[in-house]
XYZ file of C-alpha atoms in Angstrom:
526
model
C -119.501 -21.312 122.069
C -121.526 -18.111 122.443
C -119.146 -15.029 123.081
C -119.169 -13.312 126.639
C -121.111 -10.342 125.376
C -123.957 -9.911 123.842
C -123.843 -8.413 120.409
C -126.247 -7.196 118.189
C -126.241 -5.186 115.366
C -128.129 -3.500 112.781
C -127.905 -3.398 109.167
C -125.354 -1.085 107.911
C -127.391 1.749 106.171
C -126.452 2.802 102.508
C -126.248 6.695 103.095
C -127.504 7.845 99.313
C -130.135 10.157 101.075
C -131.479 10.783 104.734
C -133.148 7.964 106.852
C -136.738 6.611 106.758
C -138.722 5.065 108.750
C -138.541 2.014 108.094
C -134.845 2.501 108.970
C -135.321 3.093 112.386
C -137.939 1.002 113.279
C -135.063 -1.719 112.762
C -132.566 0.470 114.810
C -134.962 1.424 117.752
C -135.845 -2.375 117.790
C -132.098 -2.935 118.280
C -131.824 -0.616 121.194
C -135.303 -2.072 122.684
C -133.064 -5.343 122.450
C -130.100 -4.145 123.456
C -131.575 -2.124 126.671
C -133.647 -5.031 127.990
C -130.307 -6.846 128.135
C -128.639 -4.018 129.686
C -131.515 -4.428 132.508
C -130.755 -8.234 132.834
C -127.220 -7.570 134.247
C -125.120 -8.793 130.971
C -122.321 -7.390 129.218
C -123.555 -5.844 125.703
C -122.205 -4.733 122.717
C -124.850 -2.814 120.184
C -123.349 -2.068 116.551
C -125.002 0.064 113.936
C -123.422 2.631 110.906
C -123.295 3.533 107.433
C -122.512 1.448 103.942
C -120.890 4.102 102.404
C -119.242 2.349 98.853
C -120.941 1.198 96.030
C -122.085 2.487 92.634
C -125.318 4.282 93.793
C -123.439 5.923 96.444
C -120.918 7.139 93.345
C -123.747 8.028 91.398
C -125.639 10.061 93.949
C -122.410 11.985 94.851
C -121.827 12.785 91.213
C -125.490 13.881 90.510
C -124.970 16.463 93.815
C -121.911 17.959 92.585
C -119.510 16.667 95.229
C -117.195 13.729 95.676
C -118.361 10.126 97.159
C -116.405 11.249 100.430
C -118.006 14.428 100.883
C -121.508 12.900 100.128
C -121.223 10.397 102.582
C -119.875 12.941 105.267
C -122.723 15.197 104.852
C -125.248 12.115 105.420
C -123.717 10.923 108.017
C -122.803 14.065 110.379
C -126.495 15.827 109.427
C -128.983 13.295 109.115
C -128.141 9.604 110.636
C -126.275 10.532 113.825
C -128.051 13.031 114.971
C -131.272 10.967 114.260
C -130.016 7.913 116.513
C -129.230 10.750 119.221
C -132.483 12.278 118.759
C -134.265 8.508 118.923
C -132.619 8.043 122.261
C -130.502 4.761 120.375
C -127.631 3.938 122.734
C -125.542 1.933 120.388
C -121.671 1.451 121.424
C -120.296 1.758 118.423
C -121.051 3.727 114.756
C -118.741 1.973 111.934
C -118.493 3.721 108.539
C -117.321 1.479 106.165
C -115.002 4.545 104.453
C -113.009 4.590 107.606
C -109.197 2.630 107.871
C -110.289 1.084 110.608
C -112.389 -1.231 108.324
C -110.841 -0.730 104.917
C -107.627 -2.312 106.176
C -109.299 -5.129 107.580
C -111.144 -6.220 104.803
C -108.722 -6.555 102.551
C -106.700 -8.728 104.908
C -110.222 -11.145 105.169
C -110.025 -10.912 101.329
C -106.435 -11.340 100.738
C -106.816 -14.395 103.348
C -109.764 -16.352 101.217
C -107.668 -15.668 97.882
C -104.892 -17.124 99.759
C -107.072 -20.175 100.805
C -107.652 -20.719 96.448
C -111.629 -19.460 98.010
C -111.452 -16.989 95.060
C -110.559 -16.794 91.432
C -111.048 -15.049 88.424
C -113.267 -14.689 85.703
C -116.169 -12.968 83.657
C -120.017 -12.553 83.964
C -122.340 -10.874 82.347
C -125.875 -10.487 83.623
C -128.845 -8.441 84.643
C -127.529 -5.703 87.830
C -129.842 -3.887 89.954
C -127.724 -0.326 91.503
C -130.335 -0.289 93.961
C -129.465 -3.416 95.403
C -125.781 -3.588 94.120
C -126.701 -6.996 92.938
C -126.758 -9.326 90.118
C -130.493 -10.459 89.511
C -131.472 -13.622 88.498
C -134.653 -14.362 86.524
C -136.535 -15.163 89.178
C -135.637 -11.556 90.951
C -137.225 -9.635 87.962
C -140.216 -8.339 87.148
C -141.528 -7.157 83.446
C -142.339 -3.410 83.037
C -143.367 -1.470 80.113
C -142.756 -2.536 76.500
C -141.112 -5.467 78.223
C -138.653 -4.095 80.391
C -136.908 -6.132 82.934
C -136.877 -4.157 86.487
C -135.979 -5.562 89.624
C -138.831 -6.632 91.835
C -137.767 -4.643 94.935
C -136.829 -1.106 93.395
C -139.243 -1.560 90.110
C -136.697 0.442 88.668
C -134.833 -1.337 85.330
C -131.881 -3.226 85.529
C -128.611 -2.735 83.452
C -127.235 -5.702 81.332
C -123.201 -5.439 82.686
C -120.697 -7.560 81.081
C -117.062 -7.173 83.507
C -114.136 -9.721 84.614
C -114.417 -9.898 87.504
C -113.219 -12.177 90.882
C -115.237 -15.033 92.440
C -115.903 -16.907 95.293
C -116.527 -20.453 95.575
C -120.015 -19.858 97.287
C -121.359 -22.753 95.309
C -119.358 -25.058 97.417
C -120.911 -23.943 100.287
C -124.086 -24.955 99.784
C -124.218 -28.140 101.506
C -122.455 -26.921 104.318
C -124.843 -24.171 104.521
C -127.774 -26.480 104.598
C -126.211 -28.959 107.231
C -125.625 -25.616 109.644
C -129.147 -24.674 108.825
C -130.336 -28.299 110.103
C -128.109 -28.232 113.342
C -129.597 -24.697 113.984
C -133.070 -24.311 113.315
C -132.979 -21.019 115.168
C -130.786 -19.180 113.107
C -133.270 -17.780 110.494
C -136.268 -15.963 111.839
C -138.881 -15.864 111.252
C -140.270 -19.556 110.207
C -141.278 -18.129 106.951
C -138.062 -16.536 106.065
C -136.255 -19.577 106.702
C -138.388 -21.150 104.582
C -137.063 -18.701 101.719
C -133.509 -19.253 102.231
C -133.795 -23.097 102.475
C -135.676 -23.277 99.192
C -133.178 -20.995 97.500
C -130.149 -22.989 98.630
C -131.533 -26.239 98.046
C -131.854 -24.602 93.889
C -128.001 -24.688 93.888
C -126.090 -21.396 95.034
C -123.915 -19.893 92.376
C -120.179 -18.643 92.785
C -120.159 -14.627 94.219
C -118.601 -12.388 91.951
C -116.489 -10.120 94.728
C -114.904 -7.237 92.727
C -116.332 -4.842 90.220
C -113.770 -3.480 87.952
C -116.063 -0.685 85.876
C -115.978 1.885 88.640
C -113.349 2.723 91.548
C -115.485 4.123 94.496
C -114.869 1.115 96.708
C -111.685 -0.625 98.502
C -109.229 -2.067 96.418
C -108.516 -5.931 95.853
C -105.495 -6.089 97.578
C -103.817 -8.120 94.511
C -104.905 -6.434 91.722
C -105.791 -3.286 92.384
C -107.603 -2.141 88.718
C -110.635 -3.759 90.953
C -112.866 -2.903 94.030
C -114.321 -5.437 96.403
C -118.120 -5.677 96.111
C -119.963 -3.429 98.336
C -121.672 -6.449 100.434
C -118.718 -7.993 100.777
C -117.246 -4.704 102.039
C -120.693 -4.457 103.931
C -120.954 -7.590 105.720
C -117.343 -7.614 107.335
C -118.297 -4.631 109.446
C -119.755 -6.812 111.849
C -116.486 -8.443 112.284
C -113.986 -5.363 111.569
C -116.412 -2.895 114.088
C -115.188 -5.356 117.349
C -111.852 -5.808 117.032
C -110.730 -8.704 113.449
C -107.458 -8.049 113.000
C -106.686 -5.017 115.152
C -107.408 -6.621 118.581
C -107.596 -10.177 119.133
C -108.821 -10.596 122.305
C -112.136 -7.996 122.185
C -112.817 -9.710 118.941
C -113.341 -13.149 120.598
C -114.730 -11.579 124.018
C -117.878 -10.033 121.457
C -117.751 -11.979 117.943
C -119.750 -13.099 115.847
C -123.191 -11.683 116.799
C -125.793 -13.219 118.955
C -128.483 -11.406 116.710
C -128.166 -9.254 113.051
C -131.186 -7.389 112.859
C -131.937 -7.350 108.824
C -134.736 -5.885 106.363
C -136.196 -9.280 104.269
C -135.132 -7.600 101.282
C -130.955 -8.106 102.395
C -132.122 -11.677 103.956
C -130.025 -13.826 101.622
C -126.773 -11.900 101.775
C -126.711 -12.550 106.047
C -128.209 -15.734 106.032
C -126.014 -17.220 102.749
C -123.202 -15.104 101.596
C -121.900 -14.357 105.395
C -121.985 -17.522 107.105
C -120.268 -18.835 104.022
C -117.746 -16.148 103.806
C -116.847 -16.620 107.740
C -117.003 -20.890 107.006
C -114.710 -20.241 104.815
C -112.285 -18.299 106.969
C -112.668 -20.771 109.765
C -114.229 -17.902 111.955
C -117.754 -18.514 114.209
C -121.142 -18.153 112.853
C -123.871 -15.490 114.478
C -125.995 -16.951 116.697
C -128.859 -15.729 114.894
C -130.647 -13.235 111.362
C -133.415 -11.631 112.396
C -135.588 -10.336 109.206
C -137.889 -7.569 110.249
C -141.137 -7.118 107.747
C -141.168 -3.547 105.668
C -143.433 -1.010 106.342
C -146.274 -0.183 104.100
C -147.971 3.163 103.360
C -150.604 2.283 101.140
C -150.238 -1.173 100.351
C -146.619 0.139 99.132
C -143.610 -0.785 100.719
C -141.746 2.435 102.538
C -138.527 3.650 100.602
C -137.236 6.489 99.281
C -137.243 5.340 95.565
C -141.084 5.196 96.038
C -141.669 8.539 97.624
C -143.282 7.460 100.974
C -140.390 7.710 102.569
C -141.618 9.577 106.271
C -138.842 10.991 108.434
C -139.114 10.290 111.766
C -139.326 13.139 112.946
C -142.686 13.992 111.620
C -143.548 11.792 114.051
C -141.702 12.354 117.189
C -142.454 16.069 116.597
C -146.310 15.445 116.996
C -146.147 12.128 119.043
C -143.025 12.638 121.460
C -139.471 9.917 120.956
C -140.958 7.418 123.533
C -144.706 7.337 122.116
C -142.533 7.070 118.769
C -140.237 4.100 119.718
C -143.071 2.741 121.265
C -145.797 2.239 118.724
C -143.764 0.711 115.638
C -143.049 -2.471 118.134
C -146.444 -2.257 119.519
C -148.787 -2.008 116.427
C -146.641 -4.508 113.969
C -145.148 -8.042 114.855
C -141.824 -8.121 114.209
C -140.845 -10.450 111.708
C -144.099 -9.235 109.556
C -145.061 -6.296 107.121
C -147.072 -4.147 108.342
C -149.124 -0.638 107.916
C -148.455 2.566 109.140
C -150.861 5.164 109.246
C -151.325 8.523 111.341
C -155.081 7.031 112.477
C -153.710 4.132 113.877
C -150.949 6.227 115.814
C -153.291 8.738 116.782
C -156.020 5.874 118.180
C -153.217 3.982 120.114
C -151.441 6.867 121.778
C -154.871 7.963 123.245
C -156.189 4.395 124.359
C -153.646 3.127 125.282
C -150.693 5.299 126.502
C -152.440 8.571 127.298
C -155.814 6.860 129.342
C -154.584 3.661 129.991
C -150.871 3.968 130.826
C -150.853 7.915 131.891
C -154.172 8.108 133.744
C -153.009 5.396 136.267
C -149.439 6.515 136.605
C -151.641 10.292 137.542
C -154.220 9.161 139.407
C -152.024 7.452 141.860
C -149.610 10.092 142.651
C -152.615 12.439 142.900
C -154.581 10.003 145.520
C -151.486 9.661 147.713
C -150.901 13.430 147.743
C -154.616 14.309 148.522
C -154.939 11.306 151.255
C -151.246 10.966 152.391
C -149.713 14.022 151.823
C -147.304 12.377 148.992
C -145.825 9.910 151.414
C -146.162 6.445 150.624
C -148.392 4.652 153.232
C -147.561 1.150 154.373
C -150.183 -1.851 153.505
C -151.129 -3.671 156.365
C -152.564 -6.681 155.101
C -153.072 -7.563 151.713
C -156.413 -9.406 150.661
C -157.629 -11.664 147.455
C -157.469 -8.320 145.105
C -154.497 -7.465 145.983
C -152.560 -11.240 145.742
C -154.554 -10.981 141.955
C -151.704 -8.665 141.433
C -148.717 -9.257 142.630
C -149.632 -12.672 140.177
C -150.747 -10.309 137.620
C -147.201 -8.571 137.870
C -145.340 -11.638 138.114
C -146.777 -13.014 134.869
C -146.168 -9.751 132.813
C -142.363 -10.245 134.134
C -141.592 -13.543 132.995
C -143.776 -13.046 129.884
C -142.463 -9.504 128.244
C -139.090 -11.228 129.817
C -139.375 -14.275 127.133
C -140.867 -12.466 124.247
C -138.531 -9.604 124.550
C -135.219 -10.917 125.849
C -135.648 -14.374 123.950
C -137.786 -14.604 120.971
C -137.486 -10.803 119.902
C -141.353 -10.573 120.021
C -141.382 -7.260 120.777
C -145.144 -6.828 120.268
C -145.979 -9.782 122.795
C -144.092 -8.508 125.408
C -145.618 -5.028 125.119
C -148.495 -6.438 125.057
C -147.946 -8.582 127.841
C -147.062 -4.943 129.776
C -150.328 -3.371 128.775
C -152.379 -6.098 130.010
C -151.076 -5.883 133.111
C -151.973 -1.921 132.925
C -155.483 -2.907 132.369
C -155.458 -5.384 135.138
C -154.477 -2.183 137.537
C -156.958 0.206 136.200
C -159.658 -2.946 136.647
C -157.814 -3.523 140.043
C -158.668 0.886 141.216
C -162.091 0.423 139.418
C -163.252 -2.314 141.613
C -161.585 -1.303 145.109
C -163.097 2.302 144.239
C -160.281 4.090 146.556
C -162.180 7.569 146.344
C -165.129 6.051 148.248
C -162.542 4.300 150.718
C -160.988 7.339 151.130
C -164.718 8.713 153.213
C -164.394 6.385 155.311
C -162.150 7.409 158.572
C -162.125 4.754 160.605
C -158.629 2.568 161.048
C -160.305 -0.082 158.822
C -160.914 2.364 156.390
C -157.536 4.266 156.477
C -155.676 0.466 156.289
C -157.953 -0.682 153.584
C -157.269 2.530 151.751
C -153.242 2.295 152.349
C -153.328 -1.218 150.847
C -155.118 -0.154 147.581
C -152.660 2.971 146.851
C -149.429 1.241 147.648
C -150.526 -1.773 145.573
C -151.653 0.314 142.369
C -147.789 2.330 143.431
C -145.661 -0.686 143.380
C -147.606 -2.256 140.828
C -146.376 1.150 138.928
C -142.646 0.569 140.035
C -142.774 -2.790 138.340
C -144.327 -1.522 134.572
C -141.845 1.343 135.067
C -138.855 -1.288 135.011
C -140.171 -3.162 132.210
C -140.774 -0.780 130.247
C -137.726 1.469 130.744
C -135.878 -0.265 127.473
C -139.104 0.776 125.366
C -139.675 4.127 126.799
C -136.706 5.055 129.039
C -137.684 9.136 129.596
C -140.808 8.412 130.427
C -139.811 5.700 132.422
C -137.239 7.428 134.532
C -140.465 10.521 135.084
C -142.201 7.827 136.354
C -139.367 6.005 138.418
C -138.843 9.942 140.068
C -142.926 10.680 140.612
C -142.880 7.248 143.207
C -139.853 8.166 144.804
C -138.170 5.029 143.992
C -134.760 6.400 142.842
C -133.673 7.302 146.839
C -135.034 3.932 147.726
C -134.188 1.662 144.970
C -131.287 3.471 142.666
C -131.439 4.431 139.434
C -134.028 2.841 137.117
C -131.220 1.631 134.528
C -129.983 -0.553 137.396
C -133.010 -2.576 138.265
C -133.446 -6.085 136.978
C -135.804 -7.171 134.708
C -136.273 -10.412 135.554
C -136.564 -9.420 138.965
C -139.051 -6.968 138.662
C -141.440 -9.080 139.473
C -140.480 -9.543 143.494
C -143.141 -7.855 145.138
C -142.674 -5.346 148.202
C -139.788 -3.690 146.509
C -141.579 0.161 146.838
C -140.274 0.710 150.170
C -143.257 2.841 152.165
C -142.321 6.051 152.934
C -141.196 6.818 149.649
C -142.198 10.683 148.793
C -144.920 10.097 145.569
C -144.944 13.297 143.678
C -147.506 13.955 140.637
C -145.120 15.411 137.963
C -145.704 16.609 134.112
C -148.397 14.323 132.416
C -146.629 11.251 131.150
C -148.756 11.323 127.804
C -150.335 15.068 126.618
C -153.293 15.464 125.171
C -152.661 15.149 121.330
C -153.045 18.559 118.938
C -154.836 18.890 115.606
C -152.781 16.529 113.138
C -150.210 19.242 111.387
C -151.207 20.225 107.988
């Protein structure tokens, strides 16, 4: 049974140096998520943090001079939480996985599958990536120079590691994993990685080494302490520890497990295998849903830091502005898909489309009702043809960005589904030409002129509700030009789904023309 909130979470980022982009273009698609729920009246619970144990993490500290501890503080407190804040990410809760909070829990989870006989010991020896804090198998390697193995993701090499360490029975899991996957078809996205993970658990899963015993920077194995859990394992029960396991009952089963995990492709098999399995075998619920996102390529290369095109985002914002920012990543690439980033293709879209599309209308119609109105809102006495075309037209963009969005996480096709109806308005001024209405001073004229600007005004009221979870401070400028909040309340509280109900914009609302939604772009910095 689905949980009375809905949860969704983010990856917990591994905090070895600052964030990329292609970290939060994951996170803002979160809050996107997250928001547009918000808007539909339900109760929410948004989860993101830090993965802050682990070898590389150990290794990174020591090559800085200061301990694991002090390395992750320094991440954390200068470059991903003020990044979220400076993204406009309204996430509920920020786990580190160093704090007691979720230390203490997971070793109860662990002590409780040991308990169970899920977990016993023994030794493996194998190719390790650090980068992935992963055992490779063949099939995850690539050969480098002089016939070097390296892992396929990091194309760094891998280290042969021979350790005792403990194990859970994931092997046994396999055809329960495969009969869940058949019951609910929905639970990997997209088709193609679902595809993956079938294939690689029909191949025959192998038993999870859990502890690593050559290194200490990690929590302890409750029973034999000389070990520390494996970082994913200490990663993955964050989503469980972060809403209440073991601490508080009844919040745990008001918001567990998640409705969505929003995951890279590259960490695909660890929430779509090793957690379902891990909670089967505790007897606690399954998430609702893994959503892989696509990576982000700067030419033809996938973004990381290990490959040097990592781009903070705030080279972007700094040119671009937040909401342009946390606009065009969910725009320009299909969730669920790689896809390329390149200044050009920022630089084309934020003029076309937000700046002479999306800005133009939003200031040309406060401008028209000042000049002919004096700023107040006229009343439309009868609405013709044109104007029916729409009210449809805004309908239609409701239910549409209201499915892709809200339901299928197609964040691009519900954008999309916005900006047509954007076009459809500027078509909708271009045709009724309300600047040649405007000469006409007749009562005919003055009506037919009313109609037109209150149409292209609530037709504004409605794109300013949708697209308050993609853009929310240019939203809210927008909500305050038409005079809606004394009418209507604040933005945050409007309906999505109901957006769509036309006559909302009650006349008589004072339309002011504020700051341009969208400035004119400078000279690309140096």
């Amino acid at each position: 049974m689905p949980s009375p909130t809905y949860y969704v979470s983010t990856p917990i980022y591994y905090v070895n140096d600052a964030p990329h982009l292609g970290h939060a273009y994951t996170t803002v698609a979160g809050d996107v998520l997250t928001r547009w729920h918000r808007q539909r009246g339900e109760k929410v619970w948004y989860l993101t943090g830090t993965d802050e144990h682990g070898q590389k993490i150990m290794r990174t500290a020591e090559a800085n001079g200061v301990t694991p501890q002090e390395w992750c503080d320094k991440l954390v407190g200068e470059a991903w939480q003020p990044l979220w804040e400076h993204l406009n990410i309204a996430n509920d809760d920020f786990i580190r996985t160093t704090q007691k909070r979720h230390t203490d829990r997971v070793q109860e989870f662990v002590q409780d599958l040991y308990d169970k006989g899920e977990i016993y010991k023994g030794g493996y020896e194998g190719p390790y990536c650090v980068g992935c804090e992963e055992y490779k198998l063949p099939g995850d390697l690539i050969e480098g120079e002089g016939g070097t193995q390296l892992c396929a993701i990091h194309k760094k090499p891998v280290e042969l590691l021979k350790e005792e360490n403990y194990f859970f029975k994931l092997s046994e899991y396999g055809p329960k994993l495969l009969e869940f996957y058949e019951a609910n078809p929905g639970f990997i996205q997209p088709e193609s990685a679902r595809n993956e993970v079938l294939n690689f658990v029909k191949q025959g899963l192998q038993d999870l080494s859990i502890s690593r015993s050559t290194f200490d920077w990690g929590v302890p194995v409750p029973w034999d302490t000389k070990h520390v859990i494996y970082v994913w394992v200490d990663a993955l029960l964050n989503y469980a520890t972060a809403v209440g396991y073991g601490a508080d009952q009844a919040r745990f089963e008001e918001i567990f497990p998640a409705d969505v995990h929003l995951v890279g492709k590259d960490i695909l098999r660890f929430h779509a295998i090793i957690w379902p399995a891990m909670l089967m075998a505790n007897g606690l619920p399954v998430p609702g849903r893994v959503a892989a996102n696509g990576w982000l390529m700067v030419g033809g290369e996938k973004m990381s830091k290990s490959n040097l095109t990592g781009i903070k985002p705030q080279d972007l914002t700094s040119h671009f502005g937040v909401d342009a920012y946390r606009w065009y990543f969910l725009r320009a690439i299909a969730f669920g898909q790689d896809g390329s980033f390149s200044w050009e293709d920022f630089t084309a879209r934020y003029t076309s489309e937000l700046a002479n599309d999306y800005g133009n209308l939003a200031s040309r119609v406060a401008a028209m009702v000042g000049k002919y109105f004096g700023g107040e809102l006229p009343a439309t006495p009868a609405d013709g043809d044109a104007e029916r075309a729409v009210h449809d037209g805004l309908a239609t963009a409701v239910a549409e960005a209201d499915r892709r969005i809200g339901d299928e996480l197609d964040f691009q096709g519900g954008i999309l589904a916005v900006f047509d109806f954007v076009k459809q308005v500027n078509g909708y001024l271009t045709e009724q030409e309300p600047w040649k209405v405007a000469k006409d001073e007749s009562a005919e004229g003055r009506d037919r002129l009313a109609t037109i600007l209150y149409t292209a005004a609530e037709a504004l009221r409605g794109i300013a509700v949708l697209l308050n979870p993609v853009m929310p401070e240019t939203s809210q400028k927008l909500w305050d030009s038409l005079g809606a909040e004394a009418a209507l309340g604040a933005l945050a509280g409007q309906r999505v789904q109901d957006a769509g109900a036309w006559g909302a914009l009650a006349p008589g609302a004072k339309v002011t023309k504020g700051a341009v939604l969208f400035p004119r772009l400078e000279e690309k910095p140096a």
